[in-house]
Amino acid sequence: MDVERAIEVLEWWVNTAKRASGGSDGALSPQSPGFKALQAREDQTRRVLAAVQGSSVLPNLLVGALYEDGYYVGSGIREAEYALGKLRTDSETRAILGSSAPAMKADALHPIIWQAASKHWEVGHFSAAVQRAATMLNADIQDRFGRHDVSDTVLMQQTFSDKAPESDKPRLRWPGADSDLTVKAMRQGILNLSQGVFLAIRNPATHSTEDMERQEALEQLATLSILARWIDRCELVSV
């Protein structure tokens, strides 16, 4: 909606109707000055009002009098004034109430991720929070499978490889039938994401000298968190 144009339409109606009626709630004669102009723009104003009100029903602005040849405009004026107030204060109200977009709670991230990141996060060291969370995710996978001989990207390549497990190289597999296309897609996706996390998230956070923005850091922690949750759902396949 063009808010400025809608305000112009409603203001014109209120001002014109008040002048034509003399500010009273009495019936307005079709011969009254301004009546024809109101009549000509009634449909447009009704549509604007309905849009502001979020209604599919068009309100009546010129209400026919029962016992005389005239129309009441008082209720239409009040409706238009209410809509004007709504339009003028909507942006202020949104600022007071805040965005209606869903918010993500950092402490609801996967426990491994948030517990590792929280101390750095609380003091505003966002890159350090991300680096610590990624490091702990790597350590958790190493501990689960006793794979302290490799780490980071190589660890992910071997852990989520589609190759058969070896005596010293167990695998993690997304559960399901090997022939299922969705299962295949998840396995490939986790393999790709896990490598990308350590290349594009942990590595820059470890070596960069500049701290990242809070929002970007939260998004990166969320990426680590979903990977950790998927890992929890995977099945261990060993010799």
Short mmCIF file of C-alpha atoms in Angstrom, two decimals:
data_model
loop_
_atom_site.label_atom_id
_atom_site.label_comp_id
_atom_site.label_asym_id
_atom_site.label_seq_id
_atom_site.Cartn_x
_atom_site.Cartn_y
_atom_site.Cartn_z
CA MET A 1 0.00 0.00 0.00
CA ASP A 2 1.14 3.54 -0.78
CA VAL A 3 0.67 4.92 2.74
CA GLU A 4 1.21 8.57 1.80
CA ARG A 5 -1.33 8.38 -1.01
CA ALA A 6 -3.84 6.59 1.25
CA ILE A 7 -3.46 9.35 3.84
CA GLU A 8 -4.12 11.97 1.15
CA VAL A 9 -7.31 10.19 0.04
CA LEU A 10 -8.66 9.90 3.59
CA GLU A 11 -7.70 13.44 4.58
CA TRP A 12 -9.49 14.81 1.53
CA TRP A 13 -12.63 12.88 2.45
CA VAL A 14 -12.62 14.00 6.09
CA ASN A 15 -12.02 17.66 5.26
CA THR A 16 -14.54 17.78 2.41
CA ALA A 17 -17.24 15.94 4.39
CA LYS A 18 -16.78 18.22 7.40
CA ARG A 19 -17.07 21.35 5.27
CA ALA A 20 -20.14 20.03 3.45
CA SER A 21 -21.92 19.04 6.68
CA GLY A 22 -20.81 22.01 8.69
CA GLY A 23 -19.34 19.64 11.23
CA SER A 24 -22.75 18.29 12.28
CA ASP A 25 -24.17 14.76 12.19
CA GLY A 26 -27.27 15.96 10.34
CA ALA A 27 -28.29 14.70 6.93
CA LEU A 28 -26.42 16.19 4.00
CA SER A 29 -28.57 17.24 1.06
CA PRO A 30 -27.56 16.13 -2.44
CA GLN A 31 -27.67 19.85 -3.31
CA SER A 32 -25.12 20.74 -0.62
CA PRO A 33 -21.79 22.15 -1.81
CA GLY A 34 -19.24 19.38 -1.95
CA PHE A 35 -21.75 16.53 -2.04
CA LYS A 36 -21.14 15.65 -5.69
CA ALA A 37 -17.37 15.65 -5.10
CA LEU A 38 -17.84 13.29 -2.15
CA GLN A 39 -20.09 11.06 -4.23
CA ALA A 40 -17.55 10.95 -7.05
CA ARG A 41 -14.76 9.79 -4.74
CA GLU A 42 -16.80 7.61 -2.41
CA ASP A 43 -15.86 4.30 -4.09
CA GLN A 44 -12.13 5.04 -4.03
CA THR A 45 -12.25 6.12 -0.39
CA ARG A 46 -14.25 3.04 0.61
CA ARG A 47 -11.65 0.78 -1.01
CA VAL A 48 -8.79 2.57 0.74
CA LEU A 49 -10.62 2.30 4.07
CA ALA A 50 -11.22 -1.42 3.61
CA ALA A 51 -7.54 -1.99 2.78
CA VAL A 52 -6.41 -0.09 5.89
CA GLN A 53 -8.87 -2.05 8.03
CA GLY A 54 -7.84 -5.34 6.44
CA SER A 55 -11.44 -6.04 5.53
CA SER A 56 -13.06 -7.39 2.38
CA VAL A 57 -16.27 -5.46 3.15
CA LEU A 58 -16.41 -1.90 1.86
CA PRO A 59 -17.68 0.49 4.58
CA ASN A 60 -20.56 2.92 3.88
CA LEU A 61 -19.52 6.54 3.82
CA LEU A 62 -22.72 8.16 2.49
CA VAL A 63 -25.53 6.63 4.52
CA GLY A 64 -28.99 7.38 3.16
CA ALA A 65 -31.41 9.04 5.59
CA LEU A 66 -34.62 7.12 6.20
CA TYR A 67 -37.10 9.98 6.37
CA GLU A 68 -35.56 12.72 4.28
CA ASP A 69 -33.75 13.26 1.01
CA GLY A 70 -30.24 13.32 2.35
CA TYR A 71 -27.19 11.38 3.49
CA TYR A 72 -25.39 11.08 6.80
CA VAL A 73 -21.61 11.51 6.66
CA GLY A 74 -20.77 11.56 10.38
CA SER A 75 -20.01 7.83 10.75
CA GLY A 76 -17.93 7.88 7.55
CA ILE A 77 -15.90 10.80 8.87
CA ARG A 78 -15.17 8.93 12.10
CA GLU A 79 -14.15 5.78 10.23
CA ALA A 80 -11.81 7.76 7.99
CA GLU A 81 -10.28 9.57 10.98
CA TYR A 82 -9.68 6.27 12.75
CA ALA A 83 -7.98 4.85 9.65
CA LEU A 84 -5.84 7.98 9.38
CA GLY A 85 -4.68 7.54 12.96
CA LYS A 86 -3.84 3.90 12.27
CA LEU A 87 -1.79 4.76 9.20
CA ARG A 88 0.09 7.54 10.97
CA THR A 89 0.99 5.48 14.04
CA ASP A 90 1.59 2.05 12.47
CA SER A 91 5.32 2.57 11.95
CA GLU A 92 5.69 3.95 15.49
CA THR A 93 3.73 1.02 16.90
CA ARG A 94 5.91 -1.48 15.03
CA ALA A 95 8.99 0.20 16.49
CA ILE A 96 7.53 -0.08 20.02
CA LEU A 97 6.41 -3.69 19.66
CA GLY A 98 9.40 -4.81 17.65
CA SER A 99 9.50 -6.98 14.58
CA SER A 100 7.02 -9.83 14.25
CA ALA A 101 9.71 -11.92 12.56
CA PRO A 102 10.61 -15.11 14.45
CA ALA A 103 13.56 -14.76 16.80
CA MET A 104 16.18 -17.43 17.40
CA LYS A 105 17.33 -18.11 20.96
CA ALA A 106 21.06 -18.69 21.13
CA ASP A 107 20.76 -20.81 24.28
CA ALA A 108 18.41 -23.15 22.38
CA LEU A 109 21.18 -24.14 19.96
CA HIS A 110 22.67 -27.63 20.22
CA PRO A 111 24.21 -27.94 23.72
CA ILE A 112 27.71 -28.65 22.42
CA ILE A 113 27.63 -25.50 20.32
CA TRP A 114 26.18 -23.06 22.83
CA GLN A 115 28.11 -24.33 25.84
CA ALA A 116 31.33 -23.84 23.91
CA ALA A 117 30.36 -20.41 22.58
CA SER A 118 28.50 -18.85 25.51
CA LYS A 119 31.39 -17.46 27.56
CA HIS A 120 32.93 -15.70 24.56
CA TRP A 121 29.51 -14.54 23.37
CA GLU A 122 28.61 -12.92 26.68
CA VAL A 123 31.64 -10.62 26.49
CA GLY A 124 31.10 -9.77 22.82
CA HIS A 125 33.88 -11.88 21.30
CA PHE A 126 31.81 -13.29 18.48
CA SER A 127 34.56 -14.73 16.27
CA ALA A 128 36.03 -16.48 19.29
CA ALA A 129 32.59 -17.89 20.11
CA VAL A 130 32.27 -19.37 16.63
CA GLN A 131 35.83 -20.71 16.63
CA ARG A 132 35.37 -22.36 20.02
CA ALA A 133 32.05 -23.95 19.01
CA ALA A 134 33.54 -25.41 15.82
CA THR A 135 36.57 -26.69 17.72
CA MET A 136 34.36 -28.45 20.27
CA LEU A 137 32.25 -30.01 17.52
CA ASN A 138 35.43 -31.39 15.97
CA ALA A 139 36.60 -32.68 19.37
CA ASP A 140 33.23 -34.32 20.04
CA ILE A 141 33.43 -36.31 16.79
CA GLN A 142 37.03 -37.28 17.53
CA ASP A 143 36.06 -38.52 21.01
CA ARG A 144 33.04 -40.46 19.75
CA PHE A 145 35.11 -42.50 17.33
CA GLY A 146 38.58 -42.39 18.83
CA ARG A 147 39.87 -40.58 15.73
CA HIS A 148 42.50 -38.28 17.19
CA ASP A 149 44.82 -38.97 14.25
CA VAL A 150 42.84 -36.60 11.99
CA SER A 151 40.74 -33.48 12.50
CA ASP A 152 38.63 -30.83 10.81
CA THR A 153 38.02 -31.35 7.07
CA VAL A 154 39.88 -34.68 6.81
CA LEU A 155 37.98 -36.00 9.80
CA MET A 156 34.70 -35.03 8.16
CA GLN A 157 35.69 -36.59 4.83
CA GLN A 158 36.47 -39.91 6.48
CA THR A 159 33.64 -39.92 9.01
CA PHE A 160 30.89 -39.26 6.44
CA SER A 161 32.51 -41.09 3.53
CA ASP A 162 30.25 -43.42 1.56
CA LYS A 163 33.06 -45.99 1.48
CA ALA A 164 32.78 -49.14 3.55
CA PRO A 165 34.08 -48.78 7.12
CA GLU A 166 37.55 -50.02 7.98
CA SER A 167 38.87 -51.40 11.24
CA ASP A 168 40.21 -48.01 12.34
CA LYS A 169 37.76 -45.88 10.35
CA PRO A 170 34.13 -46.16 11.44
CA ARG A 171 31.55 -44.18 9.46
CA LEU A 172 28.50 -42.15 10.32
CA ARG A 173 25.46 -42.71 8.14
CA TRP A 174 22.15 -40.90 7.94
CA PRO A 175 19.61 -43.64 8.83
CA GLY A 176 17.59 -45.32 6.10
CA ALA A 177 17.82 -47.62 3.14
CA ASP A 178 20.84 -47.20 0.89
CA SER A 179 18.53 -47.14 -2.13
CA ASP A 180 16.33 -44.32 -0.80
CA LEU A 181 16.98 -41.11 -2.77
CA THR A 182 16.29 -38.82 0.19
CA VAL A 183 18.66 -40.83 2.37
CA LYS A 184 21.33 -40.58 -0.31
CA ALA A 185 20.78 -36.82 -0.55
CA MET A 186 21.08 -36.37 3.22
CA ARG A 187 24.29 -38.38 3.38
CA GLN A 188 25.87 -36.39 0.58
CA GLY A 189 24.60 -33.13 2.04
CA ILE A 190 26.01 -33.81 5.50
CA LEU A 191 29.37 -34.80 3.97
CA ASN A 192 29.47 -31.54 2.00
CA LEU A 193 28.21 -29.34 4.83
CA SER A 194 30.57 -30.80 7.42
CA GLN A 195 33.58 -30.08 5.21
CA GLY A 196 32.28 -26.60 4.37
CA VAL A 197 31.79 -25.78 8.05
CA PHE A 198 35.46 -26.31 8.82
CA LEU A 199 36.74 -24.66 5.66
CA ALA A 200 34.46 -21.61 5.63
CA ILE A 201 33.49 -21.17 9.30
CA ARG A 202 36.14 -22.55 11.66
CA ASN A 203 39.16 -21.64 9.55
CA PRO A 204 38.33 -17.91 9.06
CA ALA A 205 37.20 -17.56 12.67
CA THR A 206 40.50 -19.03 13.83
CA HIS A 207 42.83 -16.99 11.66
CA SER A 208 41.03 -13.68 11.16
CA THR A 209 42.20 -10.68 13.19
CA GLU A 210 38.84 -8.92 12.89
CA ASP A 211 35.80 -9.80 14.97
CA MET A 212 32.66 -10.62 12.99
CA GLU A 213 29.27 -8.97 13.33
CA ARG A 214 26.90 -10.38 15.95
CA GLN A 215 24.22 -11.43 13.44
CA GLU A 216 26.68 -13.23 11.19
CA ALA A 217 28.18 -15.01 14.18
CA LEU A 218 24.73 -16.16 15.31
CA GLU A 219 23.98 -17.50 11.83
CA GLN A 220 27.27 -19.40 11.79
CA LEU A 221 26.54 -20.89 15.21
CA ALA A 222 23.14 -21.95 13.87
CA THR A 223 24.87 -23.73 10.98
CA LEU A 224 27.13 -25.56 13.41
CA SER A 225 24.10 -26.40 15.52
CA ILE A 226 22.10 -28.03 12.74
CA LEU A 227 25.15 -30.06 11.73
CA ALA A 228 25.53 -31.23 15.34
CA ARG A 229 21.86 -32.24 15.46
CA TRP A 230 22.16 -34.21 12.23
CA ILE A 231 25.25 -35.95 13.57
CA ASP A 232 23.24 -37.00 16.64
CA ARG A 233 20.72 -38.68 14.34
CA CYS A 234 23.31 -40.55 12.31
CA GLU A 235 24.10 -44.22 12.91
CA LEU A 236 27.54 -45.62 13.58
CA VAL A 237 28.72 -48.13 10.99
CA SER A 238 31.86 -50.05 11.88
CA VAL A 239 33.60 -53.27 10.92
#
